[in-house]
XYZ file of C-alpha atoms in Angstrom:
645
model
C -32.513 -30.745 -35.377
C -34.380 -28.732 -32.458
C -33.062 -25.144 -32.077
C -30.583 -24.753 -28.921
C -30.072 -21.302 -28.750
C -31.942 -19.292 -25.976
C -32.509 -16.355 -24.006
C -31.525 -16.347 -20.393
C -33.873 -15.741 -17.756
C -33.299 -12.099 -15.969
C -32.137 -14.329 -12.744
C -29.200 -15.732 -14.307
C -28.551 -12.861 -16.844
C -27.747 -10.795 -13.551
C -25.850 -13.140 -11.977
C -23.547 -13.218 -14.537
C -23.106 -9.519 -14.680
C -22.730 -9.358 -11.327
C -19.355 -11.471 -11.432
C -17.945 -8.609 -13.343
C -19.356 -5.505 -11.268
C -19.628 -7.644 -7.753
C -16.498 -9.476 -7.484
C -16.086 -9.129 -3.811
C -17.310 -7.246 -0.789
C -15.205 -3.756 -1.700
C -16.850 -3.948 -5.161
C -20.226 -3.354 -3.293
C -19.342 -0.993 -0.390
C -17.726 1.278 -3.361
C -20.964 0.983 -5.788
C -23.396 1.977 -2.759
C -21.307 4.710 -1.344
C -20.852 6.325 -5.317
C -24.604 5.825 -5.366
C -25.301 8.105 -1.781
C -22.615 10.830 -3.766
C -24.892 10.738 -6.848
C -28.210 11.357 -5.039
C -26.393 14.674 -3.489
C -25.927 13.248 -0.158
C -23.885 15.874 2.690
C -23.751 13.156 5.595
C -22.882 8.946 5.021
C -22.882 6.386 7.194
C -21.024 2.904 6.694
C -21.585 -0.070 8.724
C -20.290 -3.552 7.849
C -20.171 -7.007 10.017
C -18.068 -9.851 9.138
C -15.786 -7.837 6.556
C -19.312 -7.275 4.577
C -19.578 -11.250 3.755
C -22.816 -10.799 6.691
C -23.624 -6.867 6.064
C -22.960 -4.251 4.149
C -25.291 -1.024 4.929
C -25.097 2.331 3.698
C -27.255 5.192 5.146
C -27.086 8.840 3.370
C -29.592 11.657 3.388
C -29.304 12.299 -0.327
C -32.358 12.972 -2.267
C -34.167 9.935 -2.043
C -36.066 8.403 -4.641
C -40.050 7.769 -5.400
C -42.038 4.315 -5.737
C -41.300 4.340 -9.167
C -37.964 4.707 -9.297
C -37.126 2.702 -6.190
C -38.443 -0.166 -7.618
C -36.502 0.999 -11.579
C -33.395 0.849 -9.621
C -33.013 -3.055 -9.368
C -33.819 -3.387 -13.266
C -30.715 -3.866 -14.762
C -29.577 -0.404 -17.280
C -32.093 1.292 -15.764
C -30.444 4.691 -15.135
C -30.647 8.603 -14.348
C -27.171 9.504 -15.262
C -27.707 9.015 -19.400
C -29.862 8.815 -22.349
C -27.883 8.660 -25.165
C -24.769 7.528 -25.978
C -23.288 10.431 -26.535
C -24.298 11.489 -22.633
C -21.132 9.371 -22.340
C -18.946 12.224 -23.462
C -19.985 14.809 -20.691
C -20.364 12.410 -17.646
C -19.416 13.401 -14.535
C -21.388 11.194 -11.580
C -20.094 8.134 -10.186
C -22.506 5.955 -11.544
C -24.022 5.692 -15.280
C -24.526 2.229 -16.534
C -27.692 1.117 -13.895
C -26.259 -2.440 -13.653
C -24.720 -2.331 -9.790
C -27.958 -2.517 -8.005
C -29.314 -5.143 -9.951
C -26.259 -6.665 -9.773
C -25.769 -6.474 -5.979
C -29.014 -7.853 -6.057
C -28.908 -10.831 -7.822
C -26.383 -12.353 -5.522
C -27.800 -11.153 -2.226
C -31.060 -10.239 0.071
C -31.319 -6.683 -0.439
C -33.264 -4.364 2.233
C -34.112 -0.394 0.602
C -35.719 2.511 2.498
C -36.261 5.433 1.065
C -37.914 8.871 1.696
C -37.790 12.002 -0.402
C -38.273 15.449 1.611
C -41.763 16.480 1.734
C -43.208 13.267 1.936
C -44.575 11.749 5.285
C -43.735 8.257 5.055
C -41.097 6.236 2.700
C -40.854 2.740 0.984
C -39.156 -0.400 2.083
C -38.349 -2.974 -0.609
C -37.095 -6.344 -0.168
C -35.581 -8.382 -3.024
C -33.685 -11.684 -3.023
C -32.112 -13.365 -5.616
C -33.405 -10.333 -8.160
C -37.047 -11.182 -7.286
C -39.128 -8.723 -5.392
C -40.501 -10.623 -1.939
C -41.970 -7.699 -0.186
C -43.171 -3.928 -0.911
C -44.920 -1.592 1.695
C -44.328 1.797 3.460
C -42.111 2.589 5.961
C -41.196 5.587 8.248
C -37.957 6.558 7.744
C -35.708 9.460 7.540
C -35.284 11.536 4.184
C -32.659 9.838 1.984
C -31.762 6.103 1.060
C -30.556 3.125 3.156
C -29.096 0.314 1.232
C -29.032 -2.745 3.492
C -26.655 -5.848 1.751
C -27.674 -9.061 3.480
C -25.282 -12.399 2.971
C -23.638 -11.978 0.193
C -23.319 -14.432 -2.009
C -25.761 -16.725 -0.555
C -27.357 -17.888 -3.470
C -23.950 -18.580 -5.464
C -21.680 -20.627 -2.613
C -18.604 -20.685 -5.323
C -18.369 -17.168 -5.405
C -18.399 -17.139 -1.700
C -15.948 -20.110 -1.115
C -13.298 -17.661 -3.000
C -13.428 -14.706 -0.608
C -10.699 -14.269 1.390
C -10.308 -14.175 4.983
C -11.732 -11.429 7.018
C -8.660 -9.513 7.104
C -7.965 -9.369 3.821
C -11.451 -8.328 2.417
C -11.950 -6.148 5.557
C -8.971 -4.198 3.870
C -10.097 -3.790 0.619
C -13.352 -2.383 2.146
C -10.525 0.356 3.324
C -9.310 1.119 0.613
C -12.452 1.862 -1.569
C -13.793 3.637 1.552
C -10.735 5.998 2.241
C -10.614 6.372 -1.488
C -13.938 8.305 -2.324
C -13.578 9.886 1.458
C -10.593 11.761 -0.025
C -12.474 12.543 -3.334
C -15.304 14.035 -1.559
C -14.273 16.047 1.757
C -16.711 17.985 1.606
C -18.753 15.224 2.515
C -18.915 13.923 6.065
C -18.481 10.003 6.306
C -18.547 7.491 8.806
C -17.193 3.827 8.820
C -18.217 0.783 11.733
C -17.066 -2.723 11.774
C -18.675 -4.887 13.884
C -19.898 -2.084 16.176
C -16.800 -0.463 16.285
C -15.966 3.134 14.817
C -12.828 3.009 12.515
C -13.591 6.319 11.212
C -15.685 9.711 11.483
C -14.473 12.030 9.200
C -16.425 15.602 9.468
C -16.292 17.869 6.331
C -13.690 20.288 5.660
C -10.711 20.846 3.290
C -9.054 18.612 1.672
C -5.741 19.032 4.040
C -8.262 18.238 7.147
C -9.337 15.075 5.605
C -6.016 13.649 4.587
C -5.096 14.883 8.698
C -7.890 13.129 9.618
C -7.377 9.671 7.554
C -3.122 9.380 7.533
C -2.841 11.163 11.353
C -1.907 14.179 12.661
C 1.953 13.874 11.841
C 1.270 13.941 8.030
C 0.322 17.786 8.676
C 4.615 18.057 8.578
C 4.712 16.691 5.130
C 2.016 18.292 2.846
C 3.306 19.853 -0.236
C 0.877 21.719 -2.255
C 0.374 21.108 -5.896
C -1.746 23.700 -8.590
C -1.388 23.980 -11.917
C -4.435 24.914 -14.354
C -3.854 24.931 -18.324
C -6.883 25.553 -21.011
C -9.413 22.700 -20.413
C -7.123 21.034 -17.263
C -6.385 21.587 -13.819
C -4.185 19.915 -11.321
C -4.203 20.145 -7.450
C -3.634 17.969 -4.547
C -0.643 17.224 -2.449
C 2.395 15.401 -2.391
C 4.767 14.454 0.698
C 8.622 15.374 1.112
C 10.510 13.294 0.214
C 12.400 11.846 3.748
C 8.961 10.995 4.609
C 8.736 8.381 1.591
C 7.582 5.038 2.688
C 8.902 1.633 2.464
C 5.329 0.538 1.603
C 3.029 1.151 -1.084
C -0.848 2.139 -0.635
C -0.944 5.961 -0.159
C -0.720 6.953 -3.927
C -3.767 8.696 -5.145
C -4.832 9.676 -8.335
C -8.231 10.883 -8.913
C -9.773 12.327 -12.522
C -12.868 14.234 -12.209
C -13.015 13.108 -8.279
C -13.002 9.374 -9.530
C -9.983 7.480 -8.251
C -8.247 5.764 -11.072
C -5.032 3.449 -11.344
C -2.194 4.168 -14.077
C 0.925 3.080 -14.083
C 2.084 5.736 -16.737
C 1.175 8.740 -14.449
C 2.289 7.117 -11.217
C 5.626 6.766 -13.554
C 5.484 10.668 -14.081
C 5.483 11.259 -10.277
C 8.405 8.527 -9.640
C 10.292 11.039 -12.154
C 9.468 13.852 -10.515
C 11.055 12.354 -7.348
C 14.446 11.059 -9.105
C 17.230 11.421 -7.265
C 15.587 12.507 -4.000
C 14.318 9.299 -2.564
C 16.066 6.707 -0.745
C 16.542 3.246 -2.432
C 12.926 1.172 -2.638
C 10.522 4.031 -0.945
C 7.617 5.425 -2.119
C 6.247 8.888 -1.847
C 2.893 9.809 -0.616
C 0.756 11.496 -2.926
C -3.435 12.422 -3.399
C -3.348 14.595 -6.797
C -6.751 15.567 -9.108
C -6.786 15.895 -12.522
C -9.938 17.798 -13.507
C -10.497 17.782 -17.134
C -13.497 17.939 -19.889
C -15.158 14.530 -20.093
C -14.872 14.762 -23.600
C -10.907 14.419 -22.973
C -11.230 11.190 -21.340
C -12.913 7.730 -22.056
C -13.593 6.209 -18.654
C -15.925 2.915 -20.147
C -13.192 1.058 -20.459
C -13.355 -1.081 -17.571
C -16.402 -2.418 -15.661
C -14.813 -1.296 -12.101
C -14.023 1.909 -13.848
C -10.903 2.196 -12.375
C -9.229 2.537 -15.611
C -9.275 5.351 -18.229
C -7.846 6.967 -21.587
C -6.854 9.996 -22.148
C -7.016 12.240 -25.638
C -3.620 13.478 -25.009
C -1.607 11.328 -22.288
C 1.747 12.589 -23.077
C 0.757 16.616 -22.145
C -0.443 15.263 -19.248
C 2.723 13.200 -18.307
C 4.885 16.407 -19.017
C 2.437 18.790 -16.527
C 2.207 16.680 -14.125
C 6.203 15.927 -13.986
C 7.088 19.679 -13.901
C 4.429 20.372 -11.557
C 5.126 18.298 -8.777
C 9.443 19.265 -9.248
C 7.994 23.040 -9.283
C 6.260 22.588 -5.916
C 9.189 20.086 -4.170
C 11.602 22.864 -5.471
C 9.953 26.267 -4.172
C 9.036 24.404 -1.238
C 12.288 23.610 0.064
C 13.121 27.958 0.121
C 9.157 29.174 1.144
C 9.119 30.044 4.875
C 6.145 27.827 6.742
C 3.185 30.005 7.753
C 1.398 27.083 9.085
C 3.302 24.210 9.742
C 4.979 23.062 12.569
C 8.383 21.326 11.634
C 11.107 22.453 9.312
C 10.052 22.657 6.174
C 13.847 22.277 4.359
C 14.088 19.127 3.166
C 17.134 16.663 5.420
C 18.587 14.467 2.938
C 17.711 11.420 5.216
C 20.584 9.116 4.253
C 20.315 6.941 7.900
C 17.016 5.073 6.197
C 19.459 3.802 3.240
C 21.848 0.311 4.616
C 25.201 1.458 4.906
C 25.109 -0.954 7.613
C 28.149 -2.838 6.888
C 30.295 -0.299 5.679
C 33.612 0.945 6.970
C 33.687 3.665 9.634
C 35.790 5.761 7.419
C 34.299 8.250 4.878
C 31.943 5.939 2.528
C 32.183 6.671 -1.330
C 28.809 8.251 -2.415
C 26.641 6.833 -5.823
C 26.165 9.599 -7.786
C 22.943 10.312 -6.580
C 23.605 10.485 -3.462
C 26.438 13.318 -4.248
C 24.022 14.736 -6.455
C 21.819 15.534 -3.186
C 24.413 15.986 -1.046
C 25.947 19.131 -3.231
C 22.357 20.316 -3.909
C 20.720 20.808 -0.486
C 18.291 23.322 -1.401
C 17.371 21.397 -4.065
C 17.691 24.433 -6.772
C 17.528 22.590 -9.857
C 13.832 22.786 -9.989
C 14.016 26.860 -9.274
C 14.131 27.178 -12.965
C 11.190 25.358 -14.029
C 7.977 27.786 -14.541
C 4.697 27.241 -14.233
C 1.360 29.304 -12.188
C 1.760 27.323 -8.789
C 5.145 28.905 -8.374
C 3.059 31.819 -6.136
C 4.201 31.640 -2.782
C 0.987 32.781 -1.720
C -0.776 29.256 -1.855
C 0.596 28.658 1.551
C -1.366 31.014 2.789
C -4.705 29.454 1.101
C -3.331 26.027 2.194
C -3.980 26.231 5.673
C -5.633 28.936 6.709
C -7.533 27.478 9.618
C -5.360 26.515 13.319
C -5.152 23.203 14.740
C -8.085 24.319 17.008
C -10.390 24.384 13.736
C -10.208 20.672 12.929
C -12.589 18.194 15.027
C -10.899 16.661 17.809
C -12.349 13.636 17.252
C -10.203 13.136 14.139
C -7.311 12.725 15.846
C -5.178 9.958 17.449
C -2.961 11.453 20.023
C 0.477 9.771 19.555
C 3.553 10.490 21.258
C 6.365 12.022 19.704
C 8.585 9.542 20.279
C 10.847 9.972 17.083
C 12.066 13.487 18.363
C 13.739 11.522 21.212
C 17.419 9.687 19.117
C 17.556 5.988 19.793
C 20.525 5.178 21.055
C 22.956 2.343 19.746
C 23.534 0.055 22.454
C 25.547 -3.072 22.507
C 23.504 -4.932 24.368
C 24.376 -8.762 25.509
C 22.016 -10.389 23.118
C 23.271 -9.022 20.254
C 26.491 -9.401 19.544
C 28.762 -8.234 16.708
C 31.237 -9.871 14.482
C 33.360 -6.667 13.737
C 34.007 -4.049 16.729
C 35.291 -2.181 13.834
C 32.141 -1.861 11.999
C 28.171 -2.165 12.215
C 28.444 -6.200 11.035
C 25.563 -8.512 9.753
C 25.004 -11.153 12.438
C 25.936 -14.569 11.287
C 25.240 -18.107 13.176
C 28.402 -20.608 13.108
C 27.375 -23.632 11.335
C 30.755 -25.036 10.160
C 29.927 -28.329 11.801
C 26.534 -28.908 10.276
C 27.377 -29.248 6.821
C 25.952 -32.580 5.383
C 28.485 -35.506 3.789
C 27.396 -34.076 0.231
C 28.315 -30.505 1.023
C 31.674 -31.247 2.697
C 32.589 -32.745 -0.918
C 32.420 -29.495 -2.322
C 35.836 -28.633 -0.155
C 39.196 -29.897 -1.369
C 40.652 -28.823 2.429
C 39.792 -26.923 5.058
C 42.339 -24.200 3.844
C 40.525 -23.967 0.642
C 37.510 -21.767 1.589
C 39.634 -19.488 4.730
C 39.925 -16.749 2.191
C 37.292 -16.075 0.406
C 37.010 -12.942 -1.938
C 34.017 -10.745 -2.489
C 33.524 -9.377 -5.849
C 32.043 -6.413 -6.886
C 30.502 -6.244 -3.403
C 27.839 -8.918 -4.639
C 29.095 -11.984 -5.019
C 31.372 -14.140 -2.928
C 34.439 -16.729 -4.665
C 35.538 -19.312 -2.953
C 37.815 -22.408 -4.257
C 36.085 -25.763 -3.738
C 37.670 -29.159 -4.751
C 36.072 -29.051 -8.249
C 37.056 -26.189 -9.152
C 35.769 -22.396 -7.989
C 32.408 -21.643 -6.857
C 30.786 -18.176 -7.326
C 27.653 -17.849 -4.491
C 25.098 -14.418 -4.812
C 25.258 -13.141 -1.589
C 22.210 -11.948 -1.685
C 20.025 -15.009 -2.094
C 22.359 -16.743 -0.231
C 21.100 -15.097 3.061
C 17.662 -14.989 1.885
C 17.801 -18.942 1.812
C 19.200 -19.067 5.381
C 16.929 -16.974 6.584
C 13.961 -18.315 5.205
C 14.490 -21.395 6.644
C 15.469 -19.542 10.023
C 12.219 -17.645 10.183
C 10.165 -20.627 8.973
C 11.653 -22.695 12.144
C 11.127 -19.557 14.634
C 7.252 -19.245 13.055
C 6.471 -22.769 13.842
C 8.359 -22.956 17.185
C 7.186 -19.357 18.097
C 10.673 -18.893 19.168
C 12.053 -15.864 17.677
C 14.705 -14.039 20.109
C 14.349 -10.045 20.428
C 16.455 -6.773 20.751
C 14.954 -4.661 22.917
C 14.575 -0.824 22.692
C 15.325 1.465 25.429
C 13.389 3.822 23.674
C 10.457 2.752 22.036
C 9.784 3.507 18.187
C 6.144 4.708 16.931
C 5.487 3.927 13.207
C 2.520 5.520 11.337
C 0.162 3.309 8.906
C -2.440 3.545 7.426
C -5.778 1.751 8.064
C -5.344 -0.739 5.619
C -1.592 -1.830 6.700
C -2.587 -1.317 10.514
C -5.825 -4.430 9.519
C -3.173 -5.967 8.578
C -0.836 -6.136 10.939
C -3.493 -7.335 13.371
C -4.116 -10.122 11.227
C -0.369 -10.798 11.079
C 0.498 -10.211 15.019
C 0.852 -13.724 16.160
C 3.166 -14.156 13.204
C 5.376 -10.959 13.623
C 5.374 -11.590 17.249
C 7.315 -15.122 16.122
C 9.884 -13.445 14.170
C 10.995 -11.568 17.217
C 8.979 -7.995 16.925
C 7.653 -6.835 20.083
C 5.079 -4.286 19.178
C 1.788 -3.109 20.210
C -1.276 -1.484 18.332
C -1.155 2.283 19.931
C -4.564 4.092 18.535
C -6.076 4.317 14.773
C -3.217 4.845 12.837
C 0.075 4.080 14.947
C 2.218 1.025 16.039
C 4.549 1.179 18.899
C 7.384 -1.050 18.591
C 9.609 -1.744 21.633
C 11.949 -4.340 19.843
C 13.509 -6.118 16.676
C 14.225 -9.379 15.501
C 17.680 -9.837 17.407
C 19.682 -11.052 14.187
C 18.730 -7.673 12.702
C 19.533 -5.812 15.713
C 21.317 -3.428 13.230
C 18.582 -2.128 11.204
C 15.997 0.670 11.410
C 13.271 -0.689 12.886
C 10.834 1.304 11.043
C 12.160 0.781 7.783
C 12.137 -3.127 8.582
C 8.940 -3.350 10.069
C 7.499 -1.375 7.057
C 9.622 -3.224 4.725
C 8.130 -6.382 6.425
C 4.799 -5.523 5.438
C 5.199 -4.053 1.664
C 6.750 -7.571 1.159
C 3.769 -9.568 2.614
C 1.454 -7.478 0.218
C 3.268 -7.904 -2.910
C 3.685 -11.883 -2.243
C -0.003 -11.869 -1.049
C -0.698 -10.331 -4.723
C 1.810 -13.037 -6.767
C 1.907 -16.373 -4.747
C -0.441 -18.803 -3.796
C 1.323 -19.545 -0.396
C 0.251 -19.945 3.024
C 0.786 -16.762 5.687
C 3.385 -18.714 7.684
C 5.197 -18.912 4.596
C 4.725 -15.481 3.004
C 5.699 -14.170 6.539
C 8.892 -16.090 6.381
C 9.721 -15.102 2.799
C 9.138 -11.866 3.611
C 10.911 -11.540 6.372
C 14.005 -12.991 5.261
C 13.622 -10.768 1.348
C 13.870 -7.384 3.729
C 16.497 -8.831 6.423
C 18.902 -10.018 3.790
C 22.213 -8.605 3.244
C 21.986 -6.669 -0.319
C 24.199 -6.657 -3.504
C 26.399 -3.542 -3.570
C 27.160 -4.134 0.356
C 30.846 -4.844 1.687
C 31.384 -8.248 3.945
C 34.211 -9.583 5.869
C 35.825 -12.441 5.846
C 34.377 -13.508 8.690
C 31.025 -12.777 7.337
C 31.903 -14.790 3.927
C 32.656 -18.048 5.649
C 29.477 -17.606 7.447
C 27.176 -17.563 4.858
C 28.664 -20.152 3.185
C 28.963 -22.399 6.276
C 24.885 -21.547 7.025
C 24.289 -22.088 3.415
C 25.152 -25.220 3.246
C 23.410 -26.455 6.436
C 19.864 -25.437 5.094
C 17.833 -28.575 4.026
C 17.742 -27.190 0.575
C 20.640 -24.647 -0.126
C 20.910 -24.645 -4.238
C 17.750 -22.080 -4.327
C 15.892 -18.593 -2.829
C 12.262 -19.049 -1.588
C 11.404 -17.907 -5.102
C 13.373 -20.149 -7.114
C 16.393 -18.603 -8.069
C 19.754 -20.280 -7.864
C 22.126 -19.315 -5.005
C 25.774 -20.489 -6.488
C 27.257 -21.605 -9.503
C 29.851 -24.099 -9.651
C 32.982 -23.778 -12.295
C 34.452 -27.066 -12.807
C 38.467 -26.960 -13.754
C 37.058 -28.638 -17.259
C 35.261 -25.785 -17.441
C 37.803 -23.151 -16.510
C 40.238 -24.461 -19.227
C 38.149 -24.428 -21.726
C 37.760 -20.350 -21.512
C 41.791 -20.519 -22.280
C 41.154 -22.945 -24.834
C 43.409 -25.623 -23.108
């Protein structure tokens, strides 16, 4: 029997490893821009076309590189950074393995100029498919410019699995606002398609956050610092009635390389308990600097992942650091910001919507807050960033000192209070109280469902329990619906009708609301703005970072329109992540998840009937969207048999 086993040829060897270090267009824009960092560069430029599936080009004036080593680069762990394996240990560039330009290159046409300072002209390399197609000199500026040429041309599988442009065009966010943060002392630049999405100038770290979030996240900065033998901690976190409904500005960084980790993120959650409305999200950019030899951070090929020596310590510091800073924040005097700086318990973004007029009975949270509103539990926890003297460091510069071009000039619309207005197109059940609005459908119900009833009579009073679930007798025997995924099932199949007809009714403001995102949400809200449109949001894009909405879904007429239209969004992005479903139907789902009435939340009688009257007009009312069951039915048989008759 012949031998089978072989080597593979370098072509398809990189390929391969490209699939783990190049899995889409982000993987690229972050390995290029790490790359300009490493080679010392003070000025980058990022230009992409077609959410980087066409282009991806990165121009820095780093260091440059010689013939030699230009042509080094594309063999694959062929590196600078290392030259032993214990070089591992003390890392501390971006880049040390010398497989992402070989790896970029395998699955694209690659274009590199490059020109180190002193020398008259540079070199231009071409290389396709990992093969070399074209070498000679160039004149070019000092530094490197990595041009990415249709990606994935040679490998149409891989490129049949990239998302639309939308979606990819906001990962390419994401990895691009994430090593902008890590490195402000770096000026960047980022075009799509010939337009400028950002130009961020160097400056402190405060500036760049300004410059990336907007101008009103100036208001929310708290400052973090604490430094322990062979660790230190800084960054900032935000207050906590400026938590969002959506996720996305969380930042950990370790040794200025962005990282992911649940169990620290869990740390900051803590930090937070008790001071957050229900399902919000703080923001937060915080940097861990540590010795290398602390950390492993080969342990995934995106390197986004990383172990720590001692991950408990790190928990604990990081926990009593941020509930130091929240805590001696709330009684420091501002030197430099604008707005109050005590913290306003902001109870109006939690649903107390239908609730009685009369003095509601507080969770104990919420009296926790209420009875502690300079928040001095946390006076008594020590620690070196206690020194009221970091707000002077913090922001030592005026306004005037930060680029003008950074900015988005929004109005300050949320200064102004919306008023509540009863307007003719939206009515309410209750005059005594803020109701959820029901449609009648007591005459829809289909032949089967009508069976359930023994008599009209039977289902006139029904009776909430616990606030979550609603009883009603039907002619079997007693039926127990979750109110909750009740409405979600009518509402789904509300929202899918309004997305196909395109006939969602509104409520308008007479005051319109502006709502900050950030670059990443605000791509994709222009993806989604034929679909939000449907559901009845009347909104319009108002600079880089800002949506200005004039008007609500008119069923919701009720609710905060920020919190909703946020809400909206963070749904879409975890159902995007989970579900293989269309974007009419994630939309709808989404929709319907954040409009529902919640467990825990009083209903009339009025409202009872209705959901169970809608419910059982909906072409398939036994499940939610996801799955889960909306009733139960107790048969009489049943019922006896708990008394053993």
């Amino acid at each position: 029997m012949s031998d089978i086993i072989q080597l593979l040829p370098d072509a398809v060897a990189n390929q391969i490893a490209a699939g783990e270090v190049v899995q889409r267009p982000s993987s690229v824009v972050k390995e290029l821009l790490e790359n300009a960092i490493d080679a010392g560069a003070q000025n980058i430029k990022l230009i992409i076309k077609d959410a980087g599936k066409s282009l991806i080009h990165v121009i820095d004036d780093g260091v440059g590189m010689t013939e030699n080593d230009a042509r080094m680069s594309f063999e694959r762990h062929a590196t600078s950074k290392i030259k032993q394996a214990n070089d591992l240990f003390t890392i501390r560039t971006m880049g040390f393995r010398g497989e992402a330009v070989a790896s970029i290159a395998a699955v694209a046409q690659v274009e590199l100029k490059t020109r180190q300072e002193g020398d008259e002209l540079g070199l231009c390399l071409k290389v396709e498919a990992s093969e070399l197609v074209d070498q000679q000199p160039v004149n070019c500026s000092k530094g490197t410019s990595f041009a990415v040429k249709n990606l994935f041309y040679n490998v149409p599988a891989r490129r049949n699995f990239l998302k639309s442009n939308g979606v990819e065009l906001r990962h390419i966010i994401d990895e691009f606002q994430r090593i902008a943060l890590a490195y402000p002392e770096i000026s960047f630049s980022f075009h799509n398609n010939s337009n400028e999405l950002f130009k961020l100038h160097k400056g402190k770290l405060s500036h760049r956050i300004i410059s990336i979030f907007g101008k009103n996240y100036k208001s929310q900065l708290v400052p973090c610092n604490e430094e322990i033998p062979h660790m230190k901690l800084s960054g900032y976190v935000g207050k906590p009635e400026f938590a969002k409904k959506t996720r996305g500005e969380q930042f950990f960084f370790v040794n200025n390389r962005f990282i992911k980790s649940n169990y620290l993120n869990h740390a900051v959650m803590q930090a937070y308990e008790g001071l957050l409305p229900t399902d919000t999200f703080p923001f937060y950019i915080l940097f861990i600097e540590i010795d290398p030899k602390h950390i492993d951070i080969n342990v995934h090929p995106t390197k986004t992942e990383i172990k720590f020596d001692d991950e408990k310590t790190i928990y604990s510091i990081l926990k009593a650091t941020i509930r130091q800073s929240l805590g001696t924040f709330s009684v420091t005097p501002s030197l430099d910001f604008d707005s109050n700086i005590n913290f306003q318990t902001n109870m109006s973004t939690i649903d107390f919507s239908t609730l009685n007029t009369s003095e509601p009975e507080l969770s104990d949270d919420e009296k926790k807050i209420a009875s502690h509103k300079s928040y001095s539990n946390f006076k008594n926890i020590e620690s070196k960033s206690s020194n009221s003297s970091n707000w002077e460091k913090m922001f030592e510069s005026s306004d005037d000192d930060l680029p003008a071009e950074d900015f988005v000039s929004i109005p300050d619309t949320q200064k102004i209070p919306t008023p509540k207005l009863d307007l003719p197109t939206a009515p309410t059940v209750s005059t005594e109280q803020k109701s959820i609005k029901f449609e009648s459908a007591a005459n829809s119900l289909n032949a089967f469902d009508k069976n359930l009833y023994a008599n009209d009579s039977d289902i006139h009073q029904p009776f909430q329990l616990h606030n979550t679930y609603i009883i009603t007798q039907v002619k079997s025997g007693m039926m127990l619906i979750d109110q909750q995924a009740a409405h979600e099932r009518i509402l789904y199949e509300k929202y899918s009708s309004n997305l196909v007809l395109k006939s969602g009714s509104s409520q308008q403001f007479l005051f319109p609301q502006t709502i900050q995102l950030n670059a990443s949400d605000l791509a994709l809200v222009q993806e989604l703005n034929e679909e939000i449109n449907a559901l009845g949001f009347v909104f319009e894009i108002f600079g880089n970072n800002a949506v200005v909405v004039n008007g609500i879904p008119a069923d919701v007429a009720g609710s905060d329109a920020r919190e909703l239209f946020e809400g909206l969004i963070e749904q879409f992005k975890l159902n995007q992540s989970s579900l293989s479903i269309s974007k009419q139907d994630n939309m709808a789902r989404s929709m319907a998840k954040r409009a529902a009435v919640k467990a825990q939340q009083k209903m009339t009688e009025a409202e009872m009937k209705a959901i169970i009257d809608q419910l059982f007009a909906c072409a398939n009312p036994n499940y939610t969207p996801k799955g889960e069951p909306t009733y139960y039915i107790l048969d009489m048989e049943h019922l006896k048999s708990f008394f053993k008759k």
